[in-house]
Coordinates of C-alpha atoms and ligand atoms in Angstrom, one line a residue:
E133 CA 125.6 97.6 121.9
N134 CA 123.7 100.8 121.4
C135 CA 126.9 102.5 120.3
L136 CA 127.4 99.9 117.7
K137 CA 123.8 100.0 116.5
N138 CA 123.8 103.8 116.1
R139 CA 127.2 104.4 114.6
V140 CA 128.8 101.5 112.8
S141 CA 126.1 100.3 110.4
G142 CA 127.7 99.5 107.1
R143 CA 131.1 101.0 107.9
I144 CA 132.5 98.3 110.0
N145 CA 133.4 96.2 106.9
F146 CA 136.1 98.8 106.0
Y147 CA 138.2 98.2 109.1
R148 CA 140.7 95.4 109.6
G149 CA 143.0 94.2 112.4
R150 CA 144.4 97.0 114.6
D151 CA 142.2 99.6 112.8
L152 CA 139.1 97.7 113.7
I153 CA 140.1 97.7 117.3
Q154 CA 140.9 101.4 117.1
A155 CA 137.5 102.1 115.4
L156 CA 135.6 100.2 118.1
K157 CA 137.5 102.0 120.9
S158 CA 136.7 105.3 119.3
L159 CA 133.1 104.4 118.9
N160 CA 132.9 103.4 122.5
E161 CA 134.5 106.6 123.7
A162 CA 132.3 108.7 121.5
F163 CA 129.3 107.0 123.0
L164 CA 130.6 107.6 126.5
V165 CA 131.1 111.2 125.7
E166 CA 127.6 111.5 124.5
M167 CA 126.3 109.9 127.6
G168 CA 128.5 112.2 129.7
Q169 CA 130.6 109.4 131.1
Q170 CA 133.9 109.6 129.3
D171 CA 136.9 108.0 130.8
E172 CA 140.2 109.6 131.7
F173 CA 142.4 110.7 128.8
K174 CA 146.1 110.8 128.6
V175 CA 148.4 113.2 126.8
T176 CA 152.2 112.8 126.7
P177 CA 154.8 113.6 124.0
W178 CA 154.5 110.0 122.8
T179 CA 150.8 109.1 123.1
V180 CA 147.4 110.8 123.1
E181 CA 144.6 108.5 124.3
G182 CA 141.0 109.0 125.0
V183 CA 138.9 112.1 124.4
V184 CA 141.0 115.1 125.3
D185 CA 139.4 117.6 127.7
Y186 CA 141.4 120.7 126.8
E187 CA 140.2 122.8 129.7
K188 CA 141.4 120.2 132.1
L189 CA 144.8 120.0 130.3
I190 CA 145.3 123.7 130.9
R191 CA 144.8 123.1 134.6
D192 CA 146.8 119.9 134.7
F193 CA 149.8 121.4 132.7
G194 CA 149.6 124.8 134.4
T195 CA 149.4 126.7 131.2
E196 CA 147.3 129.8 130.4
P197 CA 144.1 129.9 128.3
L198 CA 144.6 132.0 125.1
T199 CA 142.1 134.7 126.0
R200 CA 140.2 136.8 123.5
E201 CA 142.1 139.8 124.6
L202 CA 145.5 138.3 124.1
K203 CA 144.4 136.9 120.7
D204 CA 143.2 140.4 119.7
R205 CA 146.6 141.8 120.6
L206 CA 148.5 139.2 118.6
V207 CA 146.2 139.7 115.6
S208 CA 146.5 143.5 115.9
L209 CA 150.4 143.3 116.0
A210 CA 150.4 140.7 113.2
G211 CA 148.2 143.0 111.1
E212 CA 145.9 140.1 110.1
D213 CA 143.9 137.3 111.5
H214 CA 144.6 133.6 111.3
L215 CA 142.1 130.7 110.9
L216 CA 143.8 128.6 113.6
L217 CA 143.4 131.5 116.1
R218 CA 139.9 132.4 115.1
R219 CA 138.7 128.8 115.5
S220 CA 140.5 128.4 118.8
I221 CA 142.7 125.6 117.5
F222 CA 145.5 127.4 119.3
F223 CA 143.9 127.6 122.7
S224 CA 146.6 127.8 125.4
H225 CA 150.0 129.5 125.9
R226 CA 152.9 130.3 128.2
D227 CA 154.2 133.9 128.3
L228 CA 152.8 134.9 124.9
D229 CA 152.1 138.3 126.5
K230 CA 155.8 138.7 127.2
V231 CA 156.7 137.8 123.7
L232 CA 154.4 140.5 122.3
H233 CA 155.8 142.9 124.8
D234 CA 159.4 142.1 123.7
Y235 CA 158.3 142.6 120.1
E236 CA 156.7 146.0 120.9
A237 CA 159.8 147.0 122.8
G238 CA 162.0 146.2 119.7
R239 CA 163.8 143.3 121.3
G240 CA 162.1 140.8 119.0
F241 CA 161.9 137.0 119.6
F242 CA 162.7 133.8 117.8
L243 CA 160.5 130.8 116.8
Y244 CA 161.3 127.1 117.4
T245 CA 159.4 124.0 116.4
G246 CA 160.2 120.5 115.3
R247 CA 159.3 117.1 114.0
G248 CA 160.2 113.5 115.1
P249 CA 161.1 111.8 111.8
S250 CA 159.4 108.4 112.4
G251 CA 157.7 108.1 109.0
P252 CA 155.7 110.1 106.5
M253 CA 154.1 113.3 107.9
T254 CA 150.4 113.5 108.4
L255 CA 148.1 116.6 108.0
G256 CA 148.2 116.9 111.8
H257 CA 152.0 117.2 112.0
I258 CA 152.1 120.0 109.4
I259 CA 149.7 122.3 111.2
P260 CA 152.2 123.8 113.6
F261 CA 154.5 124.5 110.7
Y262 CA 151.9 126.5 108.8
F263 CA 151.3 128.6 111.9
T264 CA 155.0 129.1 112.5
K265 CA 155.4 130.3 108.9
W266 CA 152.6 132.8 109.4
L267 CA 154.3 134.1 112.6
Q268 CA 157.6 134.3 110.8
D269 CA 156.0 136.3 107.9
R270 CA 154.1 138.6 110.2
F271 CA 156.9 139.2 112.8
R272 CA 160.0 138.7 110.6
C273 CA 161.7 136.3 113.0
N274 CA 164.2 133.5 112.8
V275 CA 162.8 130.0 112.8
Y276 CA 164.7 126.9 114.1
I277 CA 163.3 123.5 113.1
E278 CA 164.7 120.5 114.9
L279 CA 164.4 117.0 113.4
T280 CA 164.8 114.6 116.3
D281 CA 166.2 111.6 114.6
D282 CA 167.8 110.6 117.9
E283 CA 164.5 110.6 119.7
K284 CA 162.8 108.4 117.1
F285 CA 165.7 106.0 117.0
L286 CA 165.6 105.7 120.8
E287 CA 161.8 105.1 121.1
E288 CA 161.9 101.3 121.3
S289 CA 158.3 100.7 120.3
R290 CA 159.0 102.2 116.9
N291 CA 161.8 99.7 116.0
L292 CA 163.5 102.1 113.6
T293 CA 167.2 101.9 112.5
I294 CA 169.6 104.8 112.3
E295 CA 169.2 104.6 108.5
D296 CA 165.4 104.7 108.8
V297 CA 165.4 107.9 110.9
R298 CA 168.0 109.5 108.6
K299 CA 165.8 108.8 105.6
W300 CA 162.7 110.1 107.2
S301 CA 164.5 113.2 108.4
F302 CA 165.4 114.0 104.8
E303 CA 161.8 113.2 103.5
N304 CA 160.2 115.2 106.3
A305 CA 162.5 118.2 105.7
L306 CA 161.3 118.3 102.2
D307 CA 157.7 118.5 103.3
I308 CA 158.6 121.2 105.9
A309 CA 160.5 123.2 103.4
A310 CA 157.5 123.1 101.1
V311 CA 155.6 125.2 103.6
G312 CA 157.6 128.1 102.3
F313 CA 159.6 129.5 105.2
D314 CA 161.8 132.6 104.6
T315 CA 165.1 130.9 103.5
N316 CA 167.2 133.7 105.0
R317 CA 165.7 133.3 108.4
T318 CA 165.1 129.5 108.7
F319 CA 167.4 126.7 109.9
I320 CA 166.3 123.1 109.6
F321 CA 168.7 120.6 111.3
Q322 CA 169.0 117.0 112.4
D323 CA 170.1 116.2 115.9
M324 CA 172.6 113.5 114.8
E325 CA 174.2 115.8 112.4
Y326 CA 174.2 119.1 114.4
V327 CA 175.0 117.5 117.7
R328 CA 178.6 118.8 117.9
N329 CA 177.3 122.4 118.0
M330 CA 174.7 121.7 120.6
Y331 CA 176.6 119.3 122.9
P332 CA 178.2 121.8 125.4
M333 CA 174.8 123.3 126.1
V334 CA 173.1 119.9 126.1
L335 CA 175.6 118.9 128.8
K336 CA 174.9 121.9 130.9
I337 CA 171.2 121.2 130.7
A338 CA 171.7 117.5 131.5
K339 CA 173.7 118.3 134.6
K340 CA 170.8 120.4 136.0
V341 CA 168.1 117.7 135.5
N342 CA 168.1 114.5 137.6
F343 CA 166.4 111.2 136.9
S344 CA 163.6 111.7 139.5
W345 CA 162.6 114.9 137.7
V346 CA 162.3 113.4 134.2
R347 CA 160.6 110.4 135.7
A348 CA 157.9 112.6 137.2
V349 CA 157.5 114.7 134.1
F350 CA 157.6 112.0 131.4
G351 CA 156.7 108.9 133.3
F352 CA 160.0 107.2 132.7
D353 CA 160.9 104.2 134.9
A354 CA 163.8 101.9 135.7
S355 CA 163.3 100.0 132.3
T356 CA 163.5 103.2 130.2
N357 CA 166.7 103.2 128.1
I358 CA 169.3 105.8 129.1
G359 CA 169.1 107.5 125.7
M360 CA 165.5 108.5 126.3
I361 CA 166.4 109.7 129.8
F362 CA 169.1 112.0 128.3
Y363 CA 167.1 113.0 125.2
P364 CA 165.1 115.9 126.8
A365 CA 168.3 117.9 127.0
F366 CA 168.3 118.0 123.2
Q367 CA 164.8 119.2 122.8
I368 CA 165.3 121.8 125.4
C369 CA 168.7 123.0 124.0
V370 CA 167.2 124.8 121.0
T371 CA 165.3 127.3 123.2
F372 CA 168.8 128.6 124.1
F373 CA 170.0 129.2 120.5
E374 CA 169.5 132.9 120.9
K375 CA 169.5 135.3 123.9
R376 CA 166.1 136.6 122.9
R377 CA 162.8 135.0 124.1
C378 CA 161.8 131.8 122.3
L379 CA 158.3 131.2 121.2
I380 CA 157.3 127.6 120.4
P381 CA 154.2 126.8 118.3
A382 CA 153.3 123.1 118.7
A383 CA 150.4 120.9 119.8
I384 CA 150.1 120.7 123.6
D385 CA 151.7 117.2 123.8
Q386 CA 155.2 118.8 123.7
D387 CA 154.6 121.1 126.7
P388 CA 156.3 118.8 129.3
Y389 CA 159.7 119.7 127.9
W390 CA 159.0 123.4 128.2
R391 CA 158.1 123.0 131.9
I392 CA 161.6 121.7 132.6
Q393 CA 163.2 124.4 130.4
R394 CA 161.3 127.1 132.3
D395 CA 162.7 125.9 135.6
I396 CA 166.3 126.0 134.5
A397 CA 166.5 128.8 131.9
E398 CA 167.2 131.7 134.2
S399 CA 170.0 130.0 136.0
F400 CA 171.9 130.1 132.6
G401 CA 171.0 133.7 132.0
Y402 CA 168.3 132.9 129.4
H403 CA 164.6 133.6 129.2
K404 CA 162.0 131.1 130.1
T405 CA 160.6 129.9 126.8
A406 CA 157.2 130.9 125.7
A407 CA 154.8 128.5 123.9
I408 CA 151.5 128.6 122.0
H409 CA 149.7 125.3 122.1
S410 CA 147.3 123.8 119.6
K411 CA 144.7 121.1 119.9
F412 CA 145.0 117.8 117.9
L413 CA 143.5 117.3 114.5
P414 CA 141.2 114.4 115.4
S415 CA 141.9 110.9 114.1
L416 CA 139.8 109.7 111.1
T417 CA 138.8 106.7 113.1
G418 CA 137.0 108.7 115.8
P419 CA 137.1 111.6 118.2
S420 CA 139.5 110.0 120.6
G421 CA 143.3 110.5 120.3
K422 CA 145.2 112.3 117.6
M423 CA 146.0 111.1 114.1
S424 CA 148.8 108.8 114.2
A425 CA 151.3 107.9 111.5
S426 CA 151.5 104.4 112.9
Q427 CA 147.8 103.8 112.2
P428 CA 147.4 104.3 108.5
E429 CA 143.6 104.4 108.6
S430 CA 143.6 107.1 111.3
A431 CA 145.6 109.7 109.3
I432 CA 146.1 111.3 105.9
Y433 CA 149.7 111.6 104.8
L434 CA 151.1 114.6 102.9
N435 CA 152.1 112.4 100.0
E436 CA 148.9 110.4 99.7
D437 CA 147.1 110.3 96.3
E438 CA 143.6 111.6 95.7
K439 CA 142.0 108.2 95.4
S440 CA 143.3 107.1 98.7
V441 CA 142.4 110.4 100.5
R442 CA 138.9 110.1 99.1
R443 CA 138.6 106.5 100.3
K444 CA 139.8 107.4 103.8
I445 CA 137.4 110.4 104.1
F446 CA 134.5 108.3 103.1
Q447 CA 135.3 105.7 105.7
A448 CA 135.9 108.4 108.4
F449 CA 134.0 108.3 111.7
S450 CA 130.7 109.9 111.3
G451 CA 128.2 111.6 113.6
G452 CA 125.4 110.8 111.2
Q453 CA 122.6 108.4 111.8
P454 CA 122.6 104.8 110.4
T455 CA 119.8 105.4 107.8
V456 CA 118.8 108.4 105.7
E457 CA 115.3 108.4 107.3
E458 CA 116.7 108.5 110.8
H459 CA 119.3 111.1 109.9
K460 CA 116.6 113.4 108.5
R461 CA 114.5 112.9 111.6
L462 CA 117.3 113.1 114.3
G463 CA 120.1 115.1 112.6
G464 CA 123.8 114.5 112.8
N465 CA 126.2 115.3 115.6
P466 CA 128.9 117.7 114.3
D467 CA 130.9 117.5 117.6
V468 CA 131.9 113.9 117.0
D469 CA 131.7 113.9 113.2
V470 CA 135.3 113.8 111.9
P471 CA 134.7 115.3 108.5
Y472 CA 132.9 118.2 110.1
Q473 CA 135.7 118.6 112.7
W474 CA 138.3 118.7 109.9
L475 CA 136.4 121.4 108.0
H476 CA 136.2 123.4 111.2
F477 CA 139.9 122.8 112.1
F478 CA 141.5 123.6 108.9
F479 CA 139.8 123.1 105.6
E480 CA 136.8 125.5 105.5
E481 CA 138.1 129.0 105.9
D482 CA 134.7 130.7 105.4
D483 CA 133.1 131.3 108.8
E484 CA 129.7 131.8 107.4
K485 CA 129.9 128.6 105.4
I486 CA 131.0 126.5 108.3
R487 CA 128.2 127.9 110.4
R488 CA 125.7 126.9 107.7
I489 CA 127.2 123.4 107.4
R490 CA 126.9 122.9 111.1
E491 CA 123.3 124.0 111.1
E492 CA 122.3 121.9 108.1
Y493 CA 124.1 118.8 109.4
S494 CA 122.6 119.1 112.9
S495 CA 119.2 119.5 111.5
G496 CA 119.5 116.5 109.3
R497 CA 119.1 118.4 106.1
M498 CA 122.7 117.7 105.1
L499 CA 123.7 114.0 105.0
S500 CA 127.0 112.3 106.0
G501 CA 127.9 111.6 102.4
E502 CA 127.4 115.3 101.6
I503 CA 129.6 116.6 104.4
K504 CA 132.3 114.1 103.3
E505 CA 132.0 115.3 99.7
Ligands
LIG767 P1 156.0 115.0 116.3 O1 156.8 114.5 115.1 O2 155.3 113.9 117.1 O3 155.0 116.1 115.9 C1 155.3 117.2 115.1 C2 154.5 118.4 115.4 O4 153.1 118.1 115.2 C3 152.3 118.3 116.4 N1 151.2 117.3 116.2 C4 150.0 117.6 115.9 N2 149.4 118.8 115.7 C5 148.1 118.8 115.4 N3 147.3 117.7 115.3 C6 147.9 116.5 115.5 N4 147.1 115.4 115.4 C7 149.3 116.4 115.8 N5 150.1 115.4 116.1 C8 151.3 116.0 116.3 C9 153.3 118.1 117.5 O5 152.9 118.7 118.7 C10 154.5 118.7 116.9 O6 154.5 120.1 117.1 N6 159.5 115.6 119.9 C11 158.9 116.2 118.8 C12 159.8 116.9 117.8 C13 160.3 118.3 118.3 C14 159.4 119.4 118.5 C15 160.3 120.4 119.0 C16 158.1 119.6 118.3 C17 161.5 118.6 118.7 N7 161.6 119.9 119.1 C18 159.8 121.7 119.3 C19 157.6 120.9 118.6 C20 158.4 121.9 119.1 C21 158.0 115.2 118.0 O7 158.3 114.0 118.0 O8 157.0 115.8 117.2

């Protein structure tokens, strides 16, 4: 009740149906976070639920925190800094130190990332591609981009046809190409089309991974279709496209695949893959979960027009107080305020400016409408 009183005020009228339920869930979770009583969260390659505790994820997944020292080394070899590193949006890794060592020793490395073409891409989905392009520019490496039309067809909850996933592969490839990768060093492919070149390696991988293993890693059960059970072999396969070490920039939800890869790679005479993991750009409907293309009000699409972007931002979950008077008295909470989080994540590059916005907003001098503007 408190949560609703403090946060919803006029905004509740904007939400309908599933979005309303999502908004209420987020409000409740934000409230619990503030009260220090948040529930468990869940991160898998297919869902992100609850308020993610990234420190705990590092422990649960067994990855390494991206330390200041390692970041400095990466920045120094790259010859320039990157916003997503500086703001700790990339926060965790596997074997990044070995990648840098290979680079210094002249062996080089290659980059791999991907997209599940289930619909239009959101701002969250494009973030790893921007970072991958930066790494490519700075380290002059090959980039492989997998479009997993097979995976998205097989995911039963999505209800997509073969034609749908083909269409979205094409559309998403255009958005990815627009990021501006080096055309001489970049390969974008669709699983259904490129399968014949991958299949021998896919089979070798599949033979090494039994059902109880993928059941434990991905939570599959006896009702999971056999396509989904086989699919991980495709996502793992790309890490074996070259004999050099592979570095995968992605959000941390994709890490379970790399865990399996790292257990089998050396038996094939390949390197264990390295990875650099990002946090999730928060959903517009609140601090819980990631933006989701299947919930239109939670996300902004790359092809959305200005009017609609504006409308969504102005309805976004706010850490402000219900009335201007209260806001001026109590101040806003930037840690749950989605517009502030978005500025911090991606949109405000100027460190001094973001510090000032945080201060002004927390003190109540800056209003919710102003931060959204
Ligand atoms: P997909 O299409 O779910 O997501 C594409 C990429 O976007 C990342 N991501 C996000 N990053 C920041 N904020 C968010 N809110 C957010 N939501 C998603 C994902 O981690 C991913 O990097 N199975 C994969 C496709 C794939 C892949 C790969 C991804 C195949 N091979 C190798 C990364 C690396 C998928 O469905 O991604």
